[in-house]
PDB file of C-alpha atoms (C1' of nucleotides) in Angstrom:
ATOM      1  CA  MET H  30      77.445 -41.437  -7.530  1.00 65.00           C
ATOM      2  CA  VAL H  31      76.582 -40.350  -4.032  1.00 76.00           C
ATOM      3  CA  ASP H  32      76.494 -43.018  -1.325  1.00 91.00           C
ATOM      4  CA  CYS H  33      72.893 -42.503  -0.345  1.00 93.00           C
ATOM      5  CA  SER H  34      72.867 -44.421   2.904  1.00 95.00           C
ATOM      6  CA  GLN H  35      76.004 -42.643   4.024  1.00 96.00           C
ATOM      7  CA  VAL H  36      74.452 -39.289   3.272  1.00 96.00           C
ATOM      8  CA  LEU H  37      71.312 -40.178   5.194  1.00 97.00           C
ATOM      9  CA  LYS H  38      73.410 -41.114   8.217  1.00 97.00           C
ATOM     10  CA  GLU H  39      75.263 -37.833   8.068  1.00 96.00           C
ATOM     11  CA  TYR H  40      71.973 -36.037   8.333  1.00 97.00           C
ATOM     12  CA  ASN H  41      70.817 -38.207  11.252  1.00 96.00           C
ATOM     13  CA  LEU H  42      68.134 -39.908   9.266  1.00 97.00           C
ATOM     14  CA  LYS H  43      67.552 -43.604   9.786  1.00 98.00           C
ATOM     15  CA  VAL H  44      68.491 -45.584   6.733  1.00 98.00           C
ATOM     16  CA  THR H  45      65.515 -47.417   5.231  1.00 98.00           C
ATOM     17  CA  PRO H  46      65.119 -48.896   1.775  1.00 98.00           C
ATOM     18  CA  GLN H  47      62.428 -46.336   0.983  1.00 98.00           C
ATOM     19  CA  ARG H  48      64.664 -43.437   1.958  1.00 98.00           C
ATOM     20  CA  ILE H  49      67.564 -44.740  -0.039  1.00 98.00           C
ATOM     21  CA  ALA H  50      65.298 -45.029  -3.047  1.00 98.00           C
ATOM     22  CA  ILE H  51      64.023 -41.482  -2.563  1.00 98.00           C
ATOM     23  CA  VAL H  52      67.537 -40.067  -2.450  1.00 98.00           C
ATOM     24  CA  GLU H  53      68.637 -42.176  -5.404  1.00 98.00           C
ATOM     25  CA  GLU H  54      65.698 -41.004  -7.455  1.00 98.00           C
ATOM     26  CA  ILE H  55      66.334 -37.361  -6.630  1.00 98.00           C
ATOM     27  CA  CYS H  56      70.033 -37.743  -7.486  1.00 97.00           C
ATOM     28  CA  LEU H  57      69.099 -39.404 -10.737  1.00 97.00           C
ATOM     29  CA  LYS H  58      66.504 -36.865 -11.835  1.00 97.00           C
ATOM     30  CA  GLY H  59      68.043 -33.779 -10.314  1.00 97.00           C
ATOM     31  CA  HIS H  60      64.621 -32.317  -9.551  1.00 98.00           C
ATOM     32  CA  ILE H  61      61.401 -34.178  -8.954  1.00 98.00           C
ATOM     33  CA  ASN H  62      57.913 -33.461  -7.706  1.00 98.00           C
ATOM     34  CA  ILE H  63      56.016 -35.554  -5.179  1.00 98.00           C
ATOM     35  CA  ASP H  64      53.833 -37.225  -7.733  1.00 98.00           C
ATOM     36  CA  ASP H  65      56.601 -38.299 -10.076  1.00 98.00           C
ATOM     37  CA  LEU H  66      58.632 -39.501  -7.124  1.00 98.00           C
ATOM     38  CA  PHE H  67      55.701 -41.558  -5.883  1.00 98.00           C
ATOM     39  CA  HIS H  68      55.146 -43.171  -9.256  1.00 98.00           C
ATOM     40  CA  SER H  69      58.836 -43.958  -9.716  1.00 98.00           C
ATOM     41  CA  LEU H  70      59.118 -45.532  -6.286  1.00 98.00           C
ATOM     42  CA  LYS H  71      55.970 -47.564  -6.829  1.00 98.00           C
ATOM     43  CA  LEU H  72      57.907 -49.550  -9.410  1.00 98.00           C
ATOM     44  CA  LYS H  73      60.412 -50.633  -6.788  1.00 97.00           C
ATOM     45  CA  PHE H  74      58.032 -50.675  -3.782  1.00 98.00           C
ATOM     46  CA  PRO H  75      54.541 -51.436  -5.059  1.00 98.00           C
ATOM     47  CA  SER H  76      53.046 -50.912  -1.619  1.00 97.00           C
ATOM     48  CA  ILE H  77      54.765 -47.632  -0.845  1.00 98.00           C
ATOM     49  CA  SER H  78      52.451 -44.993   0.487  1.00 98.00           C
ATOM     50  CA  LEU H  79      52.174 -41.382  -0.522  1.00 98.00           C
ATOM     51  CA  ALA H  80      52.244 -40.605   3.193  1.00 98.00           C
ATOM     52  CA  THR H  81      55.713 -42.122   3.387  1.00 98.00           C
ATOM     53  CA  ILE H  82      56.891 -39.874   0.572  1.00 98.00           C
ATOM     54  CA  TYR H  83      55.485 -36.780   2.224  1.00 98.00           C
ATOM     55  CA  LYS H  84      56.863 -37.659   5.646  1.00 98.00           C
ATOM     56  CA  ASN H  85      60.321 -38.324   4.271  1.00 98.00           C
ATOM     57  CA  ILE H  86      60.442 -35.271   2.059  1.00 98.00           C
ATOM     58  CA  HIS H  87      59.567 -33.173   5.078  1.00 98.00           C
ATOM     59  CA  ALA H  88      62.112 -34.899   7.250  1.00 98.00           C
ATOM     60  CA  MET H  89      64.765 -34.179   4.631  1.00 98.00           C
ATOM     61  CA  LEU H  90      63.655 -30.578   4.203  1.00 98.00           C
ATOM     62  CA  ASP H  91      63.811 -30.119   7.972  1.00 98.00           C
ATOM     63  CA  LYS H  92      67.392 -31.403   8.015  1.00 97.00           C
ATOM     64  CA  LEU H  93      68.161 -28.969   5.170  1.00 97.00           C
ATOM     65  CA  PHE H  94      69.205 -31.975   3.168  1.00 96.00           C
ATOM     66  CA  LEU H  95      66.638 -31.220   0.473  1.00 98.00           C
ATOM     67  CA  SER H  96      65.447 -27.906  -0.903  1.00 98.00           C
ATOM     68  CA  GLU H  97      62.093 -27.069  -2.363  1.00 98.00           C
ATOM     69  CA  VAL H  98      61.876 -25.213  -5.663  1.00 98.00           C
ATOM     70  CA  GLN H  99      58.593 -23.467  -6.354  1.00 98.00           C
ATOM     71  CA  ILE H 100      57.536 -23.625  -9.981  1.00 98.00           C
ATOM     72  CA  PRO H 101      55.046 -21.190 -11.511  1.00 97.00           C
ATOM     73  CA  ASN H 102      51.811 -22.988 -12.430  1.00 95.00           C
ATOM     74  CA  ALA H 103      53.126 -26.385 -11.391  1.00 96.00           C
ATOM     75  CA  LYS H 104      53.921 -28.462  -8.378  1.00 97.00           C
ATOM     76  CA  SER H 105      57.041 -27.769  -6.359  1.00 98.00           C
ATOM     77  CA  VAL H 106      60.046 -29.931  -7.060  1.00 98.00           C
ATOM     78  CA  TYR H 107      62.720 -31.095  -4.641  1.00 98.00           C
ATOM     79  CA  GLU H 108      66.468 -31.242  -5.095  1.00 98.00           C
ATOM     80  CA  LEU H 109      69.510 -31.983  -2.991  1.00 97.00           C
ATOM     81  CA  THR H 110      70.598 -28.847  -1.200  1.00 97.00           C
ATOM     82  CA  ARG H 111      73.744 -27.429  -2.676  1.00 96.00           C
ATOM     83  CA  GLU H 112      75.423 -24.212  -3.651  1.00 96.00           C
ATOM     84  CA  LEU H 113      73.090 -21.326  -4.489  1.00 97.00           C
ATOM     85  CA  HIS H 114      71.958 -21.563  -8.086  1.00 98.00           C
ATOM     86  CA  SER H 115      69.136 -20.446 -10.301  1.00 98.00           C
ATOM     87  CA  HIS H 116      66.570 -22.367 -12.308  1.00 98.00           C
ATOM     88  CA  LEU H 117      65.516 -22.231 -15.928  1.00 98.00           C
ATOM     89  CA  ILE H 118      62.100 -23.710 -16.584  1.00 98.00           C
ATOM     90  CA  CYS H 119      60.912 -24.508 -20.075  1.00 98.00           C
ATOM     91  CA  LYS H 120      57.321 -23.503 -20.702  1.00 96.00           C
ATOM     92  CA  LYS H 121      56.959 -26.112 -23.423  1.00 95.00           C
ATOM     93  CA  CYS H 122      58.604 -29.311 -22.158  1.00 96.00           C
ATOM     94  CA  ASN H 123      58.692 -28.318 -18.465  1.00 96.00           C
ATOM     95  CA  LYS H 124      62.309 -29.328 -18.164  1.00 97.00           C
ATOM     96  CA  ILE H 125      64.214 -27.658 -15.336  1.00 98.00           C
ATOM     97  CA  GLU H 126      67.831 -26.666 -15.822  1.00 98.00           C
ATOM     98  CA  ASP H 127      70.213 -25.417 -13.181  1.00 98.00           C
ATOM     99  CA  ILE H 128      72.469 -22.502 -13.871  1.00 98.00           C
ATOM    100  CA  GLN H 129      75.114 -20.732 -11.885  1.00 98.00           C
ATOM    101  CA  LEU H 130      74.501 -17.000 -12.012  1.00 98.00           C
ATOM    102  CA  ASP H 131      76.305 -14.147 -10.370  1.00 97.00           C
ATOM    103  CA  THR H 132      73.711 -12.920  -7.920  1.00 98.00           C
ATOM    104  CA  ALA H 133      76.084 -10.982  -5.685  1.00 97.00           C
ATOM    105  CA  CYS H 134      75.205  -7.794  -7.532  1.00 97.00           C
ATOM    106  CA  LEU H 135      71.521  -8.304  -6.728  1.00 98.00           C
ATOM    107  CA  VAL H 136      72.275  -8.795  -3.071  1.00 98.00           C
ATOM    108  CA  SER H 137      74.349  -5.653  -2.842  1.00 98.00           C
ATOM    109  CA  GLU H 138      71.701  -3.736  -4.741  1.00 98.00           C
ATOM    110  CA  VAL H 139      69.087  -4.797  -2.195  1.00 98.00           C
ATOM    111  CA  THR H 140      71.353  -3.846   0.663  1.00 98.00           C
ATOM    112  CA  SER H 141      72.131  -0.444  -0.746  1.00 98.00           C
ATOM    113  CA  LYS H 142      68.602   0.426  -1.895  1.00 98.00           C
ATOM    114  CA  SER H 143      66.680  -0.764   1.143  1.00 98.00           C
ATOM    115  CA  SER H 144      67.015  -1.611   4.815  1.00 98.00           C
ATOM    116  CA  PHE H 145      66.106  -5.225   4.157  1.00 98.00           C
ATOM    117  CA  LYS H 146      68.559  -7.859   5.347  1.00 98.00           C
ATOM    118  CA  PRO H 147      68.493 -10.581   2.674  1.00 98.00           C
ATOM    119  CA  GLU H 148      69.192 -14.171   3.657  1.00 97.00           C
ATOM    120  CA  GLU H 149      67.826 -16.468   0.970  1.00 97.00           C
ATOM    121  CA  LEU H 150      67.339 -15.823  -2.716  1.00 98.00           C
ATOM    122  CA  SER H 151      65.277 -17.534  -5.377  1.00 98.00           C
ATOM    123  CA  VAL H 152      65.840 -16.744  -9.034  1.00 98.00           C
ATOM    124  CA  VAL H 153      63.622 -18.545 -11.521  1.00 98.00           C
ATOM    125  CA  PHE H 154      63.468 -17.920 -15.239  1.00 98.00           C
ATOM    126  CA  THR H 155      60.700 -19.271 -17.406  1.00 98.00           C
ATOM    127  CA  GLY H 156      61.141 -19.414 -21.147  1.00 98.00           C
ATOM    128  CA  PHE H 157      62.170 -21.937 -23.736  1.00 98.00           C
ATOM    129  CA  CYS H 158      64.987 -24.428 -23.629  1.00 98.00           C
ATOM    130  CA  LYS H 159      67.428 -25.165 -26.434  1.00 98.00           C
ATOM    131  CA  GLU H 160      65.186 -27.848 -27.908  1.00 97.00           C
ATOM    132  CA  CYS H 161      61.900 -25.955 -27.663  1.00 97.00           C
ATOM    133  CA  ARG H 162      62.870 -22.394 -28.477  1.00 91.00           C
TER     134      ARG H 162
ATOM    135  CA  MET L   9      43.770   6.156  -7.146  1.00 64.00           C
ATOM    136  CA  VAL L  10      43.040   3.836 -10.035  1.00 75.00           C
ATOM    137  CA  ASP L  11      39.523   3.881 -11.509  1.00 89.00           C
ATOM    138  CA  CYS L  12      38.730   0.254 -10.864  1.00 92.00           C
ATOM    139  CA  SER L  13      35.654  -0.086 -13.026  1.00 95.00           C
ATOM    140  CA  GLN L  14      37.443   1.585 -15.904  1.00 95.00           C
ATOM    141  CA  VAL L  15      40.355  -0.802 -15.563  1.00 95.00           C
ATOM    142  CA  LEU L  16      38.038  -3.814 -15.507  1.00 97.00           C
ATOM    143  CA  LYS L  17      36.402  -2.603 -18.716  1.00 97.00           C
ATOM    144  CA  GLU L  18      39.755  -2.211 -20.400  1.00 96.00           C
ATOM    145  CA  TYR L  19      40.479  -5.836 -19.680  1.00 97.00           C
ATOM    146  CA  ASN L  20      37.069  -6.932 -20.994  1.00 96.00           C
ATOM    147  CA  LEU L  21      35.802  -7.976 -17.619  1.00 97.00           C
ATOM    148  CA  LYS L  22      32.214  -7.197 -16.724  1.00 97.00           C
ATOM    149  CA  VAL L  23      32.017  -4.644 -13.965  1.00 98.00           C
ATOM    150  CA  THR L  24      30.378  -6.002 -10.831  1.00 98.00           C
ATOM    151  CA  PRO L  25      30.482  -4.651  -7.280  1.00 98.00           C
ATOM    152  CA  GLN L  26      32.447  -7.703  -6.159  1.00 98.00           C
ATOM    153  CA  ARG L  27      35.065  -7.231  -8.846  1.00 98.00           C
ATOM    154  CA  ILE L  28      35.454  -3.567  -8.082  1.00 98.00           C
ATOM    155  CA  ALA L  29      35.964  -4.446  -4.441  1.00 98.00           C
ATOM    156  CA  ILE L  30      38.571  -7.080  -5.306  1.00 98.00           C
ATOM    157  CA  VAL L  31      40.561  -4.629  -7.399  1.00 98.00           C
ATOM    158  CA  GLU L  32      40.227  -1.900  -4.779  1.00 98.00           C
ATOM    159  CA  GLU L  33      41.450  -4.202  -2.067  1.00 98.00           C
ATOM    160  CA  ILE L  34      44.442  -5.338  -4.110  1.00 98.00           C
ATOM    161  CA  CYS L  35      45.317  -1.711  -4.930  1.00 97.00           C
ATOM    162  CA  LEU L  36      45.037  -0.839  -1.270  1.00 97.00           C
ATOM    163  CA  LYS L  37      47.117  -3.713   0.065  1.00 97.00           C
ATOM    164  CA  GLY L  38      49.546  -4.050  -2.801  1.00 97.00           C
ATOM    165  CA  HIS L  39      49.712  -7.828  -2.364  1.00 97.00           C
ATOM    166  CA  ILE L  40      47.071 -10.073  -0.872  1.00 98.00           C
ATOM    167  CA  ASN L  41      46.361 -13.764  -0.565  1.00 98.00           C
ATOM    168  CA  ILE L  42      43.012 -15.419  -1.245  1.00 98.00           C
ATOM    169  CA  ASP L  43      42.127 -15.830   2.382  1.00 98.00           C
ATOM    170  CA  ASP L  44      42.821 -12.263   3.429  1.00 98.00           C
ATOM    171  CA  LEU L  45      41.001 -10.996   0.375  1.00 98.00           C
ATOM    172  CA  PHE L  46      37.997 -13.148   1.233  1.00 98.00           C
ATOM    173  CA  HIS L  47      37.887 -11.897   4.805  1.00 98.00           C
ATOM    174  CA  SER L  48      38.258  -8.270   3.770  1.00 98.00           C
ATOM    175  CA  LEU L  49      35.488  -8.532   1.209  1.00 98.00           C
ATOM    176  CA  LYS L  50      33.207 -10.298   3.676  1.00 98.00           C
ATOM    177  CA  LEU L  51      33.012  -7.013   5.580  1.00 97.00           C
ATOM    178  CA  LYS L  52      31.515  -5.292   2.566  1.00 97.00           C
ATOM    179  CA  PHE L  53      29.666  -8.299   1.099  1.00 98.00           C
ATOM    180  CA  PRO L  54      28.714 -10.606   3.973  1.00 97.00           C
ATOM    181  CA  SER L  55      27.360 -13.209   1.580  1.00 97.00           C
ATOM    182  CA  ILE L  56      30.307 -13.249  -0.822  1.00 98.00           C
ATOM    183  CA  SER L  57      31.508 -16.694  -1.686  1.00 98.00           C
ATOM    184  CA  LEU L  58      35.031 -18.008  -1.778  1.00 98.00           C
ATOM    185  CA  ALA L  59      34.154 -19.453  -5.170  1.00 98.00           C
ATOM    186  CA  THR L  60      33.531 -15.934  -6.445  1.00 98.00           C
ATOM    187  CA  ILE L  61      36.966 -14.863  -5.237  1.00 98.00           C
ATOM    188  CA  TYR L  62      38.661 -17.808  -6.929  1.00 98.00           C
ATOM    189  CA  LYS L  63      36.766 -17.388 -10.176  1.00 98.00           C
ATOM    190  CA  ASN L  64      37.552 -13.704 -10.361  1.00 98.00           C
ATOM    191  CA  ILE L  65      41.191 -14.042  -9.445  1.00 98.00           C
ATOM    192  CA  HIS L  66      41.555 -16.599 -12.214  1.00 98.00           C
ATOM    193  CA  ALA L  67      39.700 -14.428 -14.676  1.00 98.00           C
ATOM    194  CA  MET L  68      42.050 -11.556 -13.873  1.00 98.00           C
ATOM    195  CA  LEU L  69      45.128 -13.750 -14.065  1.00 98.00           C
ATOM    196  CA  ASP L  70      43.969 -15.021 -17.457  1.00 98.00           C
ATOM    197  CA  LYS L  71      43.669 -11.454 -18.712  1.00 97.00           C
ATOM    198  CA  LEU L  72      47.175 -10.793 -17.353  1.00 96.00           C
ATOM    199  CA  PHE L  73      45.615  -8.072 -15.264  1.00 96.00           C
ATOM    200  CA  LEU L  74      46.848  -9.722 -12.054  1.00 98.00           C
ATOM    201  CA  SER L  75      50.073 -11.566 -11.331  1.00 98.00           C
ATOM    202  CA  GLU L  76      50.646 -14.330  -8.848  1.00 98.00           C
ATOM    203  CA  VAL L  77      53.627 -14.167  -6.521  1.00 98.00           C
ATOM    204  CA  GLN L  78      54.705 -17.468  -4.995  1.00 98.00           C
ATOM    205  CA  ILE L  79      55.866 -17.167  -1.410  1.00 98.00           C
ATOM    206  CA  PRO L  80      58.084 -19.809   0.213  1.00 97.00           C
ATOM    207  CA  ASN L  81      56.160 -21.640   2.948  1.00 96.00           C
ATOM    208  CA  ALA L  82      53.056 -19.522   2.534  1.00 97.00           C
ATOM    209  CA  LYS L  83      50.111 -18.940   0.264  1.00 98.00           C
ATOM    210  CA  SER L  84      50.585 -17.152  -3.017  1.00 98.00           C
ATOM    211  CA  VAL L  85      49.679 -13.492  -3.123  1.00 98.00           C
ATOM    212  CA  TYR L  86      48.254 -11.520  -6.021  1.00 98.00           C
ATOM    213  CA  GLU L  87      49.173  -8.062  -7.262  1.00 98.00           C
ATOM    214  CA  LEU L  88      48.307  -5.829 -10.179  1.00 97.00           C
ATOM    215  CA  THR L  89      50.544  -6.668 -13.099  1.00 97.00           C
ATOM    216  CA  ARG L  90      53.111  -3.987 -13.643  1.00 95.00           C
ATOM    217  CA  GLU L  91      56.735  -3.399 -14.521  1.00 96.00           C
ATOM    218  CA  LEU L  92      59.113  -6.236 -13.639  1.00 97.00           C
ATOM    219  CA  HIS L  93      60.170  -5.992 -10.036  1.00 98.00           C
ATOM    220  CA  SER L  94      61.482  -8.179  -7.263  1.00 98.00           C
ATOM    221  CA  HIS L  95      60.063  -9.080  -3.874  1.00 98.00           C
ATOM    222  CA  LEU L  96      61.517  -8.911  -0.388  1.00 98.00           C
ATOM    223  CA  ILE L  97      59.719 -11.131   2.109  1.00 98.00           C
ATOM    224  CA  CYS L  98      60.276 -10.762   5.827  1.00 98.00           C
ATOM    225  CA  LYS L  99      60.594 -14.077   7.627  1.00 96.00           C
ATOM    226  CA  LYS L 100      59.398 -12.555  10.881  1.00 95.00           C
ATOM    227  CA  CYS L 101      56.449 -10.296  10.060  1.00 96.00           C
ATOM    228  CA  ASN L 102      55.730 -11.743   6.597  1.00 96.00           C
ATOM    229  CA  LYS L 103      55.538  -8.302   5.073  1.00 97.00           C
ATOM    230  CA  ILE L 104      56.201  -8.155   1.339  1.00 98.00           C
ATOM    231  CA  GLU L 105      58.116  -5.229  -0.128  1.00 98.00           C
ATOM    232  CA  ASP L 106      58.603  -4.471  -3.790  1.00 98.00           C
ATOM    233  CA  ILE L 107      61.959  -3.395  -5.082  1.00 98.00           C
ATOM    234  CA  GLN L 108      63.245  -2.367  -8.454  1.00 98.00           C
ATOM    235  CA  LEU L 109      66.430  -4.281  -9.213  1.00 98.00           C
ATOM    236  CA  ASP L 110      68.638  -4.288 -12.246  1.00 97.00           C
ATOM    237  CA  THR L 111      68.065  -7.776 -13.591  1.00 97.00           C
ATOM    238  CA  ALA L 112      69.306  -7.118 -17.107  1.00 97.00           C
ATOM    239  CA  CYS L 113      72.701  -8.547 -16.148  1.00 96.00           C
ATOM    240  CA  LEU L 114      71.066 -11.799 -15.084  1.00 98.00           C
ATOM    241  CA  VAL L 115      69.214 -12.078 -18.343  1.00 98.00           C
ATOM    242  CA  SER L 116      72.325 -11.525 -20.396  1.00 98.00           C
ATOM    243  CA  GLU L 117      74.225 -13.984 -18.236  1.00 98.00           C
ATOM    244  CA  VAL L 118      71.593 -16.640 -18.951  1.00 98.00           C
ATOM    245  CA  THR L 119      71.705 -15.872 -22.632  1.00 98.00           C
ATOM    246  CA  SER L 120      75.469 -16.085 -22.829  1.00 98.00           C
ATOM    247  CA  LYS L 121      75.929 -19.134 -20.618  1.00 98.00           C
ATOM    248  CA  SER L 122      73.126 -21.295 -21.996  1.00 98.00           C
ATOM    249  CA  SER L 123      70.857 -21.781 -24.972  1.00 98.00           C
ATOM    250  CA  PHE L 124      67.807 -21.010 -22.913  1.00 98.00           C
ATOM    251  CA  LYS L 125      65.552 -18.226 -24.145  1.00 98.00           C
ATOM    252  CA  PRO L 126      64.331 -16.438 -21.016  1.00 98.00           C
ATOM    253  CA  GLU L 127      60.925 -14.760 -21.041  1.00 97.00           C
ATOM    254  CA  GLU L 128      59.770 -14.278 -17.449  1.00 97.00           C
ATOM    255  CA  LEU L 129      61.828 -13.828 -14.332  1.00 98.00           C
ATOM    256  CA  SER L 130      60.993 -14.182 -10.673  1.00 98.00           C
ATOM    257  CA  VAL L 131      63.411 -12.856  -8.057  1.00 98.00           C
ATOM    258  CA  VAL L 132      62.411 -13.339  -4.433  1.00 98.00           C
ATOM    259  CA  PHE L 133      64.523 -12.557  -1.404  1.00 98.00           C
ATOM    260  CA  THR L 134      63.639 -13.784   2.061  1.00 98.00           C
ATOM    261  CA  GLY L 135      65.240 -12.166   5.064  1.00 98.00           C
ATOM    262  CA  PHE L 136      64.368  -9.508   7.606  1.00 98.00           C
ATOM    263  CA  CYS L 137      62.790  -6.135   7.035  1.00 98.00           C
ATOM    264  CA  LYS L 138      63.926  -2.867   8.574  1.00 98.00           C
ATOM    265  CA  GLU L 139      61.710  -3.334  11.626  1.00 97.00           C
ATOM    266  CA  CYS L 140      62.497  -6.984  12.261  1.00 97.00           C
ATOM    267  CA  ARG L 141      66.188  -7.235  11.463  1.00 91.00           C
TER     268      ARG L 141
ATOM    269  C1'  DC P   3      64.670 -53.724  23.046  1.00 65.46           C
ATOM    270  C1'  DT P   4      63.164 -49.202  21.951  1.00 65.46           C
ATOM    271  C1'  DG P   5      62.095 -45.760  19.219  1.00 65.46           C
ATOM    272  C1'  DA P   6      61.507 -44.539  14.626  1.00 65.46           C
ATOM    273  C1'  DC P   7      59.461 -45.736  10.008  1.00 65.46           C
ATOM    274  C1'  DT P   8      55.846 -47.686   7.075  1.00 65.46           C
ATOM    275  C1'  DG P   9      51.348 -48.227   5.055  1.00 65.46           C
ATOM    276  C1'  DC P  10      46.597 -47.693   5.501  1.00 65.46           C
ATOM    277  C1'  DA P  11      42.559 -45.075   6.199  1.00 65.46           C
ATOM    278  C1'  DA P  12      40.468 -41.156   7.714  1.00 65.46           C
ATOM    279  C1'  DA P  13      40.602 -36.286   8.284  1.00 65.46           C
ATOM    280  C1'  DC P  14      41.692 -31.846   6.701  1.00 65.46           C
ATOM    281  C1'  DG P  15      42.184 -27.552   4.113  1.00 65.46           C
ATOM    282  C1'  DT P  16      42.103 -25.617  -0.289  1.00 65.46           C
ATOM    283  C1'  DT P  17      40.427 -25.159  -4.844  1.00 65.46           C
ATOM    284  C1'  DT P  18      37.144 -26.391  -8.438  1.00 65.46           C
ATOM    285  C1'  DT P  19      32.730 -27.519 -10.315  1.00 65.46           C
ATOM    286  C1'  DG P  20      27.620 -27.580 -11.386  1.00 65.46           C
ATOM    287  C1'  DC P  21      23.614 -25.374 -10.918  1.00 65.46           C
ATOM    288  C1'  DA P  22      19.792 -22.050 -10.071  1.00 65.46           C
ATOM    289  C1'  DC P  23      19.216 -17.347  -9.525  1.00 65.46           C
ATOM    290  C1'  DG P  24      20.174 -12.502 -10.328  1.00 65.46           C
ATOM    291  C1'  DG P  25      22.523  -8.621 -12.488  1.00 65.46           C
ATOM    292  C1'  DT P  26      25.168  -6.319 -16.355  1.00 65.46           C
ATOM    293  C1'  DA P  27      25.310  -4.561 -20.785  1.00 65.46           C
TER     294       DA P  27
ATOM    295  C1'  DT N   4      16.827 -10.239 -23.526  1.00 65.46           C
ATOM    296  C1'  DA N   5      20.966 -12.933 -23.533  1.00 65.46           C
ATOM    297  C1'  DC N   6      24.758 -13.845 -21.338  1.00 65.46           C
ATOM    298  C1'  DC N   7      27.815 -13.652 -17.646  1.00 65.46           C
ATOM    299  C1'  DG N   8      28.630 -13.461 -12.620  1.00 65.46           C
ATOM    300  C1'  DT N   9      27.205 -14.852  -8.020  1.00 65.46           C
ATOM    301  C1'  DG N  10      26.499 -17.859  -4.126  1.00 65.46           C
ATOM    302  C1'  DC N  11      25.627 -22.301  -2.488  1.00 65.46           C
ATOM    303  C1'  DA N  12      26.645 -27.025  -2.000  1.00 65.46           C
ATOM    304  C1'  DA N  13      29.088 -30.846  -3.398  1.00 65.46           C
ATOM    305  C1'  DA N  14      33.052 -32.764  -5.369  1.00 65.46           C
ATOM    306  C1'  DA N  15      37.797 -33.117  -6.230  1.00 65.46           C
ATOM    307  C1'  DC N  16      42.535 -32.517  -4.889  1.00 65.46           C
ATOM    308  C1'  DG N  17      46.661 -32.481  -2.347  1.00 65.46           C
ATOM    309  C1'  DT N  18      48.493 -33.010   2.094  1.00 65.46           C
ATOM    310  C1'  DT N  19      48.461 -34.363   6.961  1.00 65.46           C
ATOM    311  C1'  DT N  20      47.371 -37.216  10.842  1.00 65.46           C
ATOM    312  C1'  DG N  21      46.613 -41.333  13.907  1.00 65.46           C
ATOM    313  C1'  DC N  22      47.284 -45.828  14.445  1.00 65.46           C
ATOM    314  C1'  DA N  23      48.860 -50.696  14.373  1.00 65.46           C
ATOM    315  C1'  DG N  24      52.408 -53.404  12.792  1.00 65.46           C
ATOM    316  C1'  DT N  25      57.417 -53.653  11.456  1.00 65.46           C
ATOM    317  C1'  DC N  26      62.172 -52.562  11.169  1.00 65.46           C
ATOM    318  C1'  DA N  27      66.705 -50.217  12.088  1.00 65.46           C
ATOM    319  C1'  DG N  28      70.092 -49.318  15.410  1.00 65.46           C
TER     320       DG N  28
END
DNA sequence: CTGACTGCAAACGTTTTGCACGGTA
DNA sequence: TACCGTGCAAAACGTTTGCAGTCAG
């Protein structure tokens, strides 16, 4: 398990109980949207404000500590920033899986076919997971 | 040039001047967001309502006649549905280019590495276009 | 002790809805 | 003519902001 307060310090974010809980929840769930995060944290901090969630998520995005994942037809989810990976989203149960794919070939294809200089890449599959297929 | 009213008919959408203009504008621009579409159409139909734009975009998405493209840190854009392709988004000038990439290898990698059954795929690169790099 | 964080309430921008009118088929 | 589409206004959302009080460093 990640030491959440340590991680916050490394990213120059003041350590507060709310922030620790946010990081813990994201670690636990892997990916979470604002609403689910808010409702989970309400259990531990009944008076927590949605504004606090938004402000902290943005602070963590700004520090590149979190990444946003855009989901077709649903709210964005947030995850800890880590090695480039792709997402598999189930259209039935909405579960999000991570998968490591070889995207180097895509990058070189872009470079050879166009004059575009790629920096970031998002690869999202929608379909059906093992349980729902 | 596409015959816009013919295309609307094929998708079982009643042909109205506003709808023709929406399709024409999307053909012309390739990709457009709601706001830009609204402002373009205002020139031709000064009394057009944003509600009309939203209702029609949704009608066309429902018929799978349009596709939505999610853009990191910006509003979604809409394009005519066509063959699977990827998007290159310039972080400086915000231009969106289409590119045909070989994504079959990604699909087979997903299939072999997981039990997920992929159906749709979104591949979006952000970086710098020829002019801005 | 100081500046940053929290929670509240209000403001904001975007999208959706209901309704009366008008236009398409 | 019957139904669907349009435009308007209001409502509903999701997100952001300002502020006063509180807490971390």
